[in-house]
PDB file of C-alpha atoms and ligand atoms in Angstrom:
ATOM      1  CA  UNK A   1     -21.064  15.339   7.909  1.00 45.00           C
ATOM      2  CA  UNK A   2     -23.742  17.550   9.804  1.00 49.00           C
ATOM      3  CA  UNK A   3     -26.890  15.418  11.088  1.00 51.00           C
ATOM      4  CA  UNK A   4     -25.278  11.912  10.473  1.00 65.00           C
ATOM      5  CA  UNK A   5     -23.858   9.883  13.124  1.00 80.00           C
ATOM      6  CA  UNK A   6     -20.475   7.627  12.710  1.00 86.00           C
ATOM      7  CA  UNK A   7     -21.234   4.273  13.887  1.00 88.00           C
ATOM      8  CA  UNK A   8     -17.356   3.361  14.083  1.00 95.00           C
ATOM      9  CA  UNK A   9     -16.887   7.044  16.188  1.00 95.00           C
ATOM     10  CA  UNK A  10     -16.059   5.892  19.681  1.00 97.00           C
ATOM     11  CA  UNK A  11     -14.140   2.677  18.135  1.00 98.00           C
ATOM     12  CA  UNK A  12     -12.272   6.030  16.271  1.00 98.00           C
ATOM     13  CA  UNK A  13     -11.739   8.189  19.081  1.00 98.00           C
ATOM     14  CA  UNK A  14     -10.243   5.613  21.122  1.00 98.00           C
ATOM     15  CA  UNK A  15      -7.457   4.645  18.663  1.00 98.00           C
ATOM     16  CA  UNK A  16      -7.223   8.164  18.024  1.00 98.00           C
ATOM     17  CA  UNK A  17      -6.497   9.029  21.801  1.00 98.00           C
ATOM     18  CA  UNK A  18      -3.876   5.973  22.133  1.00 98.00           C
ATOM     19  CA  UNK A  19      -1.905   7.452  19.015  1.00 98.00           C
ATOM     20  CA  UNK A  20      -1.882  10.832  20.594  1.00 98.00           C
ATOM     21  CA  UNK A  21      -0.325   9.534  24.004  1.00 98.00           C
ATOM     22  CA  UNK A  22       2.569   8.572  21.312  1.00 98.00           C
ATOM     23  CA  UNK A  23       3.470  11.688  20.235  1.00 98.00           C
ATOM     24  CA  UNK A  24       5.574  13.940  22.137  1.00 97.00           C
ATOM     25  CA  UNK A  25       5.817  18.198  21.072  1.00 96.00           C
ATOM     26  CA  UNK A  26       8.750  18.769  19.088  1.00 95.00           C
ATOM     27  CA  UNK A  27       8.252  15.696  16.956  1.00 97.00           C
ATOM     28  CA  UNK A  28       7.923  15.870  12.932  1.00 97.00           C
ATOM     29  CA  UNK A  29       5.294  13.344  12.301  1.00 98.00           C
ATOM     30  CA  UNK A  30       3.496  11.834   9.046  1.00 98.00           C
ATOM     31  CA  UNK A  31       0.316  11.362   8.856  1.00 98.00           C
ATOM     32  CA  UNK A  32      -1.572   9.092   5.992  1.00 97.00           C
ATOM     33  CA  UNK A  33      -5.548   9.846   4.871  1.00 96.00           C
ATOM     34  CA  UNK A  34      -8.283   7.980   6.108  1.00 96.00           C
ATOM     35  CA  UNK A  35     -11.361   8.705   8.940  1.00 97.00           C
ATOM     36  CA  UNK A  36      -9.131   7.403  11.418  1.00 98.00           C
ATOM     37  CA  UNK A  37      -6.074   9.913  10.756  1.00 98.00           C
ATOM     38  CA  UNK A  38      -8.449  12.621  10.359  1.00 97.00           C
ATOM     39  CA  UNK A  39      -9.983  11.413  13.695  1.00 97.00           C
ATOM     40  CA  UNK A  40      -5.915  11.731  14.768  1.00 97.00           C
ATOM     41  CA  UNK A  41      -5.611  15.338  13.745  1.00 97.00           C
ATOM     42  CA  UNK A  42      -8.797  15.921  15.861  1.00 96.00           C
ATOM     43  CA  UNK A  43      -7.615  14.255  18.613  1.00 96.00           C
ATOM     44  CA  UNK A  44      -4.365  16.521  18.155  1.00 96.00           C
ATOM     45  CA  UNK A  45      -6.304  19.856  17.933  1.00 94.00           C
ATOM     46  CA  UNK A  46      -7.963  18.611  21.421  1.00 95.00           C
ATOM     47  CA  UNK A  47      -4.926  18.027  22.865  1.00 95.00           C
ATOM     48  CA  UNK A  48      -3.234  21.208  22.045  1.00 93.00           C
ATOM     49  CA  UNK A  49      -5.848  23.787  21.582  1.00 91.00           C
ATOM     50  CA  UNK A  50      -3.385  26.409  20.845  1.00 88.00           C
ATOM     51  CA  UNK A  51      -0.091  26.488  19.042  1.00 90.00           C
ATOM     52  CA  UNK A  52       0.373  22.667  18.129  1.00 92.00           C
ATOM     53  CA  UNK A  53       3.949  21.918  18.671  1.00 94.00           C
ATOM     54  CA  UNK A  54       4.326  19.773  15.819  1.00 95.00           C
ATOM     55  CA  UNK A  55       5.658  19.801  12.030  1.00 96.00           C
ATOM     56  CA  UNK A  56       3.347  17.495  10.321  1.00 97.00           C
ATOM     57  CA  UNK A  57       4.259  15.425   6.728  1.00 98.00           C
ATOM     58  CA  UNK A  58       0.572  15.024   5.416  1.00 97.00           C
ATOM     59  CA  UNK A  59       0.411  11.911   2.951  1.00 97.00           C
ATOM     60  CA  UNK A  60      -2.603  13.363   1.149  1.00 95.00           C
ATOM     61  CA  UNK A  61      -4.063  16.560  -0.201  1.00 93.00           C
ATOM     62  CA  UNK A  62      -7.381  16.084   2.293  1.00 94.00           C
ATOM     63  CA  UNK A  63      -4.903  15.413   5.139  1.00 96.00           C
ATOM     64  CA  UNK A  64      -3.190  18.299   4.098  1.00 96.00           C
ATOM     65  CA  UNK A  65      -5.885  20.528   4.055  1.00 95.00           C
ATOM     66  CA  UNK A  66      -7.016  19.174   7.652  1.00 94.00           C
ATOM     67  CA  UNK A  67      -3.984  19.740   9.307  1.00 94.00           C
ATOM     68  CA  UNK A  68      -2.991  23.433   7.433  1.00 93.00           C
ATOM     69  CA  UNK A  69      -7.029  23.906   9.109  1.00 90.00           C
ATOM     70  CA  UNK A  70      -5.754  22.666  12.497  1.00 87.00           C
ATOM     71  CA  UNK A  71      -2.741  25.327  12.397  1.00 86.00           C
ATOM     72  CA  UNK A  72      -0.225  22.854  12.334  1.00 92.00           C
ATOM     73  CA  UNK A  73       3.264  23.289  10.543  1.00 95.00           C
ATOM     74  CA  UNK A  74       2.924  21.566   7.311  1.00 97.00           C
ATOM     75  CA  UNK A  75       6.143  20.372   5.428  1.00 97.00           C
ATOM     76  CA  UNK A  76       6.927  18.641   2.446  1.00 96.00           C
ATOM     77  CA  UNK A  77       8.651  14.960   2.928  1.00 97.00           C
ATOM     78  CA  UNK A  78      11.608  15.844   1.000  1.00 96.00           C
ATOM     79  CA  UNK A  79      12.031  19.637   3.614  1.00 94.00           C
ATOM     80  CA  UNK A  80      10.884  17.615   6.794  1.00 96.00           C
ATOM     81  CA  UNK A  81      14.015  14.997   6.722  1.00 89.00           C
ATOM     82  CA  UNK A  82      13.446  11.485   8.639  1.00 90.00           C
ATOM     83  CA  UNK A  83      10.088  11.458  10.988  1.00 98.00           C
ATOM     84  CA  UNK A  84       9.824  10.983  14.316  1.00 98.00           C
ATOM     85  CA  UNK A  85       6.360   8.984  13.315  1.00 98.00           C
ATOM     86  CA  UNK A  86       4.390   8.046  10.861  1.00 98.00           C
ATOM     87  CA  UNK A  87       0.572   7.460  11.660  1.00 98.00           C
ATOM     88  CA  UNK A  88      -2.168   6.123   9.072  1.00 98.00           C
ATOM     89  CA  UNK A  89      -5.051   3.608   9.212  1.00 98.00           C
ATOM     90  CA  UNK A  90      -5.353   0.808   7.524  1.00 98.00           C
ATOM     91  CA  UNK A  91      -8.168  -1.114   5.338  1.00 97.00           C
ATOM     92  CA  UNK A  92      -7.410  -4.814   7.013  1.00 98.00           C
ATOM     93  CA  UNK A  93      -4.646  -6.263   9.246  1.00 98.00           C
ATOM     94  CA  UNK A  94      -3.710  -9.535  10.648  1.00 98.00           C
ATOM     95  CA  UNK A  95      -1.879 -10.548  13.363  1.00 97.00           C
ATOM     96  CA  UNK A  96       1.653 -10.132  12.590  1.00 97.00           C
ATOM     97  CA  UNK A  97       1.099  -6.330  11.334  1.00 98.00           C
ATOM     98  CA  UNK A  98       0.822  -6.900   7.793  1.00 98.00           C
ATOM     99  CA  UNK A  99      -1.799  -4.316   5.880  1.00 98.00           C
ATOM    100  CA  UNK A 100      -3.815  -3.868   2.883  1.00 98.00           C
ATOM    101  CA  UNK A 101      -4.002   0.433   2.286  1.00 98.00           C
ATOM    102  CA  UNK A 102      -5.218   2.460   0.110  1.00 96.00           C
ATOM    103  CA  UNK A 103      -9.184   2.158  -0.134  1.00 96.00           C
ATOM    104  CA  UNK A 104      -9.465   5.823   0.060  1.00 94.00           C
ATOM    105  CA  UNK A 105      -6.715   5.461  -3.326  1.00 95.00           C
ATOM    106  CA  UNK A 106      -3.183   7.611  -1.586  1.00 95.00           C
ATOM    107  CA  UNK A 107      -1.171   3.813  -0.856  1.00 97.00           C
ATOM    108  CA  UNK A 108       1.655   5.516  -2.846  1.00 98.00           C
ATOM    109  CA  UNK A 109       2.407   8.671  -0.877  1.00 97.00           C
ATOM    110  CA  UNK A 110       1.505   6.797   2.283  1.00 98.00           C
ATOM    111  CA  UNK A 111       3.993   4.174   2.069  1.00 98.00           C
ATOM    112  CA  UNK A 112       6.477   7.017   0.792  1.00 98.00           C
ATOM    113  CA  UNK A 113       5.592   8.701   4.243  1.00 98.00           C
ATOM    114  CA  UNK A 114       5.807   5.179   6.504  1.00 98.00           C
ATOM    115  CA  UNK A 115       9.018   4.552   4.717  1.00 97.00           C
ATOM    116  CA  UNK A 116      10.568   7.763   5.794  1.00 97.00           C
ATOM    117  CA  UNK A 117       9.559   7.350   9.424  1.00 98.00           C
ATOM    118  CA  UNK A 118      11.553   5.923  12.727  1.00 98.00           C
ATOM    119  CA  UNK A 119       8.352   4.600  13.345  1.00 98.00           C
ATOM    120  CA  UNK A 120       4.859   3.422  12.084  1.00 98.00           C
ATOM    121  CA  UNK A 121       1.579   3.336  14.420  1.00 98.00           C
ATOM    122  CA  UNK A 122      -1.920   1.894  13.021  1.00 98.00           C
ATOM    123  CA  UNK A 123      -4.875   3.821  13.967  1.00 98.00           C
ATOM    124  CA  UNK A 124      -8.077   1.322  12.772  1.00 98.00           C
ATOM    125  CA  UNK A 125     -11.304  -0.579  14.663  1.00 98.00           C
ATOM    126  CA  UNK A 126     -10.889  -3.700  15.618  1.00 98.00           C
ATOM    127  CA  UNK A 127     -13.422  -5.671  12.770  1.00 97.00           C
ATOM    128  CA  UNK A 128     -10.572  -4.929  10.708  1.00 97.00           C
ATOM    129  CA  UNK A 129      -8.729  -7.586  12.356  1.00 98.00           C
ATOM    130  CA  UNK A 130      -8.613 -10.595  10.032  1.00 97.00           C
ATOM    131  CA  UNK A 131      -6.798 -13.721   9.893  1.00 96.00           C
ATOM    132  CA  UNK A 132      -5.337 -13.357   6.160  1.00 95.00           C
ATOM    133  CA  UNK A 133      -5.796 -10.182   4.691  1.00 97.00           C
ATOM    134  CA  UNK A 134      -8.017 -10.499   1.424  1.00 95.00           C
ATOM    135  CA  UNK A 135     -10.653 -11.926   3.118  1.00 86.00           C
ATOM    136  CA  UNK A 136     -12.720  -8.580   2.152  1.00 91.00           C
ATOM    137  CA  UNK A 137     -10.612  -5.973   0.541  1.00 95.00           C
ATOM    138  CA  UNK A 138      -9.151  -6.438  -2.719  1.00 97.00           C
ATOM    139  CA  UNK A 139      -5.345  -4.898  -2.471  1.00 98.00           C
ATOM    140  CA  UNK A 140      -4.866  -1.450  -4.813  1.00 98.00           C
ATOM    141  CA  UNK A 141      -2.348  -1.263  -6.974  1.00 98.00           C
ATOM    142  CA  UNK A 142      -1.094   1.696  -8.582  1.00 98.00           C
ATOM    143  CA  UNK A 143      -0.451   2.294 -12.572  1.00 98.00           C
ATOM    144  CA  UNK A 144       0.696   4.396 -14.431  1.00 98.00           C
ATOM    145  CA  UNK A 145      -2.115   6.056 -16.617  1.00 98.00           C
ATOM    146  CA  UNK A 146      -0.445   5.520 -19.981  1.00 98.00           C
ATOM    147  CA  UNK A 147      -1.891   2.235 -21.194  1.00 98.00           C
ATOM    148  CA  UNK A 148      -3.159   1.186 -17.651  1.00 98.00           C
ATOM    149  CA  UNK A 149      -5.731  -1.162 -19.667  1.00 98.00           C
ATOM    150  CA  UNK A 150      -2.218  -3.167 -21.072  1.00 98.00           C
ATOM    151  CA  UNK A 151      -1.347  -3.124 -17.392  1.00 98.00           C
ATOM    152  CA  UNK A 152      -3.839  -4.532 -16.297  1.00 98.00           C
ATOM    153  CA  UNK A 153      -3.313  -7.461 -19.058  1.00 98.00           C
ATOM    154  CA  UNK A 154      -0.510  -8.173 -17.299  1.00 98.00           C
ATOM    155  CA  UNK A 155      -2.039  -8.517 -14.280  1.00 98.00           C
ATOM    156  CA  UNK A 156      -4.466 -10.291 -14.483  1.00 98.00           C
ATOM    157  CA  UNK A 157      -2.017 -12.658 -16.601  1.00 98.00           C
ATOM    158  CA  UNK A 158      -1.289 -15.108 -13.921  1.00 96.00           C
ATOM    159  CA  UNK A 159      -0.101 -12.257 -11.239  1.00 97.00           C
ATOM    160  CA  UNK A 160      -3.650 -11.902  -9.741  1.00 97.00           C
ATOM    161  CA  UNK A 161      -6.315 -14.080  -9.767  1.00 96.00           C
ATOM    162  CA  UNK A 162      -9.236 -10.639 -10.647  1.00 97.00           C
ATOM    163  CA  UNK A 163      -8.915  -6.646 -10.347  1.00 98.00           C
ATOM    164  CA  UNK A 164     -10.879  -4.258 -11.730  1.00 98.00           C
ATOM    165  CA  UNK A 165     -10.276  -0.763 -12.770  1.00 98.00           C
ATOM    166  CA  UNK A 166     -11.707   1.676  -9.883  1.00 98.00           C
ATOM    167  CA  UNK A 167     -14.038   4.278 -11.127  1.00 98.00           C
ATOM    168  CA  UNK A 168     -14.848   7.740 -10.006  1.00 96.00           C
ATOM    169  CA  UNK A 169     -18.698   8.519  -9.556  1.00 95.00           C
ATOM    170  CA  UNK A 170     -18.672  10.072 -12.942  1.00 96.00           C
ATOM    171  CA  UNK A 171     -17.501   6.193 -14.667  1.00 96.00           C
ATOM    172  CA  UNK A 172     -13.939   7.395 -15.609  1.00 96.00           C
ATOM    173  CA  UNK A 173     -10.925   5.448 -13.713  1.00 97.00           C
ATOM    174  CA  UNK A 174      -9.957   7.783 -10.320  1.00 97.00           C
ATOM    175  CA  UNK A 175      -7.133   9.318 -10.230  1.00 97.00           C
ATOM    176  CA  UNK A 176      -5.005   9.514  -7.612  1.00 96.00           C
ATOM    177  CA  UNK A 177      -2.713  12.317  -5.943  1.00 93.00           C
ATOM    178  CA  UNK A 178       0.559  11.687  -7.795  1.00 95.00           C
ATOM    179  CA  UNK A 179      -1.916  11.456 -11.269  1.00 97.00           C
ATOM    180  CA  UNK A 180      -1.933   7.561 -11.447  1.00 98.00           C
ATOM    181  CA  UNK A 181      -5.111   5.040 -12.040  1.00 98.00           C
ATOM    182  CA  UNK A 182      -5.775   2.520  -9.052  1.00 98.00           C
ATOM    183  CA  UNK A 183      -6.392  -1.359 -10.396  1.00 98.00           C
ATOM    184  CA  UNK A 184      -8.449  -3.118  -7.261  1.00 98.00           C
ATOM    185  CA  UNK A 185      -6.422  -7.017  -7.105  1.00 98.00           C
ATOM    186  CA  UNK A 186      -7.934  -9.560  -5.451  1.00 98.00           C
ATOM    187  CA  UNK A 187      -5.256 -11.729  -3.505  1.00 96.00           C
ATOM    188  CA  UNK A 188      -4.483 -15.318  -3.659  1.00 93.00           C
ATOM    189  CA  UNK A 189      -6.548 -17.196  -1.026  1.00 90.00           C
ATOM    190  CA  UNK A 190      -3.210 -19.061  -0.072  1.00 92.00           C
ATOM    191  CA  UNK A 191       0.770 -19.053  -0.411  1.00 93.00           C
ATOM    192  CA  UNK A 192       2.732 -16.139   0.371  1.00 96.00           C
ATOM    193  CA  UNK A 193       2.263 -12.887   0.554  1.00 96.00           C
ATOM    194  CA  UNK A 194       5.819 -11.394   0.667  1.00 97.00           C
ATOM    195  CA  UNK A 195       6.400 -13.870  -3.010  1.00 97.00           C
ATOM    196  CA  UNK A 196       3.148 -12.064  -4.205  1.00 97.00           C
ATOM    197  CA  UNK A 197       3.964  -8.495  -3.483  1.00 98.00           C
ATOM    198  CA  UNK A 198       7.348  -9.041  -5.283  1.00 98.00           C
ATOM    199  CA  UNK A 199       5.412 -10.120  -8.082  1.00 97.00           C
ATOM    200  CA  UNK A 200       3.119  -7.142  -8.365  1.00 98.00           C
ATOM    201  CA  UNK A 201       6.089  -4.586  -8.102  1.00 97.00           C
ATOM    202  CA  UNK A 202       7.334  -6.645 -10.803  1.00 98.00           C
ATOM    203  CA  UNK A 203       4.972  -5.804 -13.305  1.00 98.00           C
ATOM    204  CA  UNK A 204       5.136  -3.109 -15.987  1.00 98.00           C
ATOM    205  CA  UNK A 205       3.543  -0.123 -15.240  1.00 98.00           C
ATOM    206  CA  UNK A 206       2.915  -0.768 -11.810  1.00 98.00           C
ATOM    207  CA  UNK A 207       3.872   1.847  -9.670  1.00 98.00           C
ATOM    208  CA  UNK A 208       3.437   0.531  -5.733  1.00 98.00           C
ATOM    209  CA  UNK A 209       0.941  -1.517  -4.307  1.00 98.00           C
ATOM    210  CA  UNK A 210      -1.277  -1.092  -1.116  1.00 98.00           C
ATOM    211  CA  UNK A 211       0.578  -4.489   0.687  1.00 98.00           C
ATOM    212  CA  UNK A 212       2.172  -3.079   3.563  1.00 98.00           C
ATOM    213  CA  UNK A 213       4.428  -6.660   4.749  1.00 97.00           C
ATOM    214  CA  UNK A 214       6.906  -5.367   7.257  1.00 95.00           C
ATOM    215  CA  UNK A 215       6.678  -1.749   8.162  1.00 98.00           C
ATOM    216  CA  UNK A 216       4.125  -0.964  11.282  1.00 98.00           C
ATOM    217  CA  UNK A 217       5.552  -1.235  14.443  1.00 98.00           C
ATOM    218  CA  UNK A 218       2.281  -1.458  16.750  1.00 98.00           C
ATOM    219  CA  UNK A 219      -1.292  -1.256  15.921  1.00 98.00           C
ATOM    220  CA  UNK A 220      -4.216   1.006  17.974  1.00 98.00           C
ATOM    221  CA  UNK A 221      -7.466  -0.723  17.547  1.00 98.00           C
ATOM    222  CA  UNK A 222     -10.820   0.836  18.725  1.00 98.00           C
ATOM    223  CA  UNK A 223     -13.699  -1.247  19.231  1.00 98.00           C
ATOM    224  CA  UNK A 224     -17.116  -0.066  18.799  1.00 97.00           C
ATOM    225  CA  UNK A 225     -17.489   0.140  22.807  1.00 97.00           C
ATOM    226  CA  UNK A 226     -14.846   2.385  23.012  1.00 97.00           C
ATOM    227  CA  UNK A 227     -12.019  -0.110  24.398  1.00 98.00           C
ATOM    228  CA  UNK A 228      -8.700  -0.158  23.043  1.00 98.00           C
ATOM    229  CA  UNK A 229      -7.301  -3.787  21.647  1.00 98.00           C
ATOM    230  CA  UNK A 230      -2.935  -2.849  20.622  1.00 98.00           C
ATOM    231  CA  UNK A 231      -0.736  -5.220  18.666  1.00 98.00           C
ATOM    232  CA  UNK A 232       1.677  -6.266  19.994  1.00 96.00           C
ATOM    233  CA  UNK A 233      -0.283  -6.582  23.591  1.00 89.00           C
TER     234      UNK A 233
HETATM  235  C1  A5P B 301      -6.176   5.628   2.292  1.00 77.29           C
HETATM  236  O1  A5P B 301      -5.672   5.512   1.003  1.00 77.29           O
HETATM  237  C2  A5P B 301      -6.093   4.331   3.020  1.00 77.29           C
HETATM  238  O2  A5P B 301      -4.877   3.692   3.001  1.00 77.29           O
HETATM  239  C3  A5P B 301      -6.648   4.418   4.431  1.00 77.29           C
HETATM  240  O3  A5P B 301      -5.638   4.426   5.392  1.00 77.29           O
HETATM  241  C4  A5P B 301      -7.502   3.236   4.644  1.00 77.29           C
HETATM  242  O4  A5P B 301      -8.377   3.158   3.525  1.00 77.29           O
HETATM  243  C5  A5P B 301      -8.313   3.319   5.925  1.00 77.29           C
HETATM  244  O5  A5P B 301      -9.237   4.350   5.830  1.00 77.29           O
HETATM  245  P1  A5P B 301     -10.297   4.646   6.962  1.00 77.29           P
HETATM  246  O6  A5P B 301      -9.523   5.078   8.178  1.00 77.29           O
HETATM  247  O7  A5P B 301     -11.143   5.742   6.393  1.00 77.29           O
HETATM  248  O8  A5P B 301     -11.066   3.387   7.185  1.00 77.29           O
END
């Protein structure tokens, strides 16, 4: 936005330039939604002012429109065939790599996009570091929109302990890419997380959820001075 500043920009760039010194020319690569991916494709445009020699899987229609911007090769997942890399942010992380995505509401073609990738990189700042995720961010889980409210009966019968619809400005529920409804679950403040998840796929009407256990490889983490914190070190 013209005139306003990004207080998180230098924590940004500095993930941003880390991812790009992952990413070789000739690689297909997904890339998720989020200020810090879009801070990625910049980052990319910088590094190859010209003709960008890469074929790029975009994991949401902004992304999309970003990269097509940037000149870059856009493919569908099913044309582009197994990535080289997937990279995405994330909305909180711990330790041991596990995420809560989807704040900006695309967990569902993002995970599709980690899933088909040799490899997953985290691009995020460094306050997003927590020691159990849920401490702030409620996880988003994806329904289908026929009878999301009986969805969300189920769970909030026993499978979380609150969620809450999310709304567009307008009031009505958003709607996502793939033309679902997001339901914003708060997480257990103890027991496990992988038991959880299972639980959440498990319910009717649920489509995917924004837990991401077991699938980055190594996380870039800007801090606000511009250093660079990875996982694993
Ligand atoms: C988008 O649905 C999300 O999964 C984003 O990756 C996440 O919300 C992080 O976004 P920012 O990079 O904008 O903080």
């Amino acid at each position: 936005m013209r005139g306003v500043t990004d207080p998180k920009d230098a924590a940004r760039r500095a993930a941003a330039a880390a991812a790009v010194e992952r990413i070789e020319p000739g690689m297909t690569i997904g890339l998720g939604s989020g200020r810090s991916v879009w801070k990625v494709l910049e980052a990319i445009r910088e590094r190859w002012p010209g003709e960008v020699p890469l074929r790029v899987v975009p994991a949401s229609s902004q992304t999309e429109e970003l990269a097509r911007d940037a000149g870059m090769e856009v493919l569908d997942l099913d044309e582009a065939g197994p990535l080289h890399l997937a990279i995405d942010g994330a909305d909180e992380l711990d330790q041991r790599l596990r995420l809560i995505k989807g704040g900006g509401g695309a967990l569902l073609r993002e995970k599709l996009v980690v899933a088909a990738a040799k490899r997953f990189i985290v691009v995020a700042e460094t306050d997003k570091l927590v020691d159990r995720i849920g401490e702030h961010w409620r996880v988003p889980v994806e329904v289908v929109r026929f009878g999301w409210r009986s969805t969300l009966a189920r769970l909030l019968d026993g499978v979380v302990p609150a969620a809450d619809v999310r709304c567009s400005d307008d009031g009505a529920p958003f709607i996502t890419d793939e033309g679902h409804v997001i339901v914003d679950c708060a997480l257990p403040r103890a027991g496990d997380l992988d038991e959880f998840a299972v639980g959440l796929k498990a319910v009717i009407g649920v489509v995917e959820h924004g837990l991401f256990l077991d699938m980055a490889d190594e996380a870039l983490l800007g801090a606000l001075d511009g250093t660079l914190e990875t996982i694993p070190t």
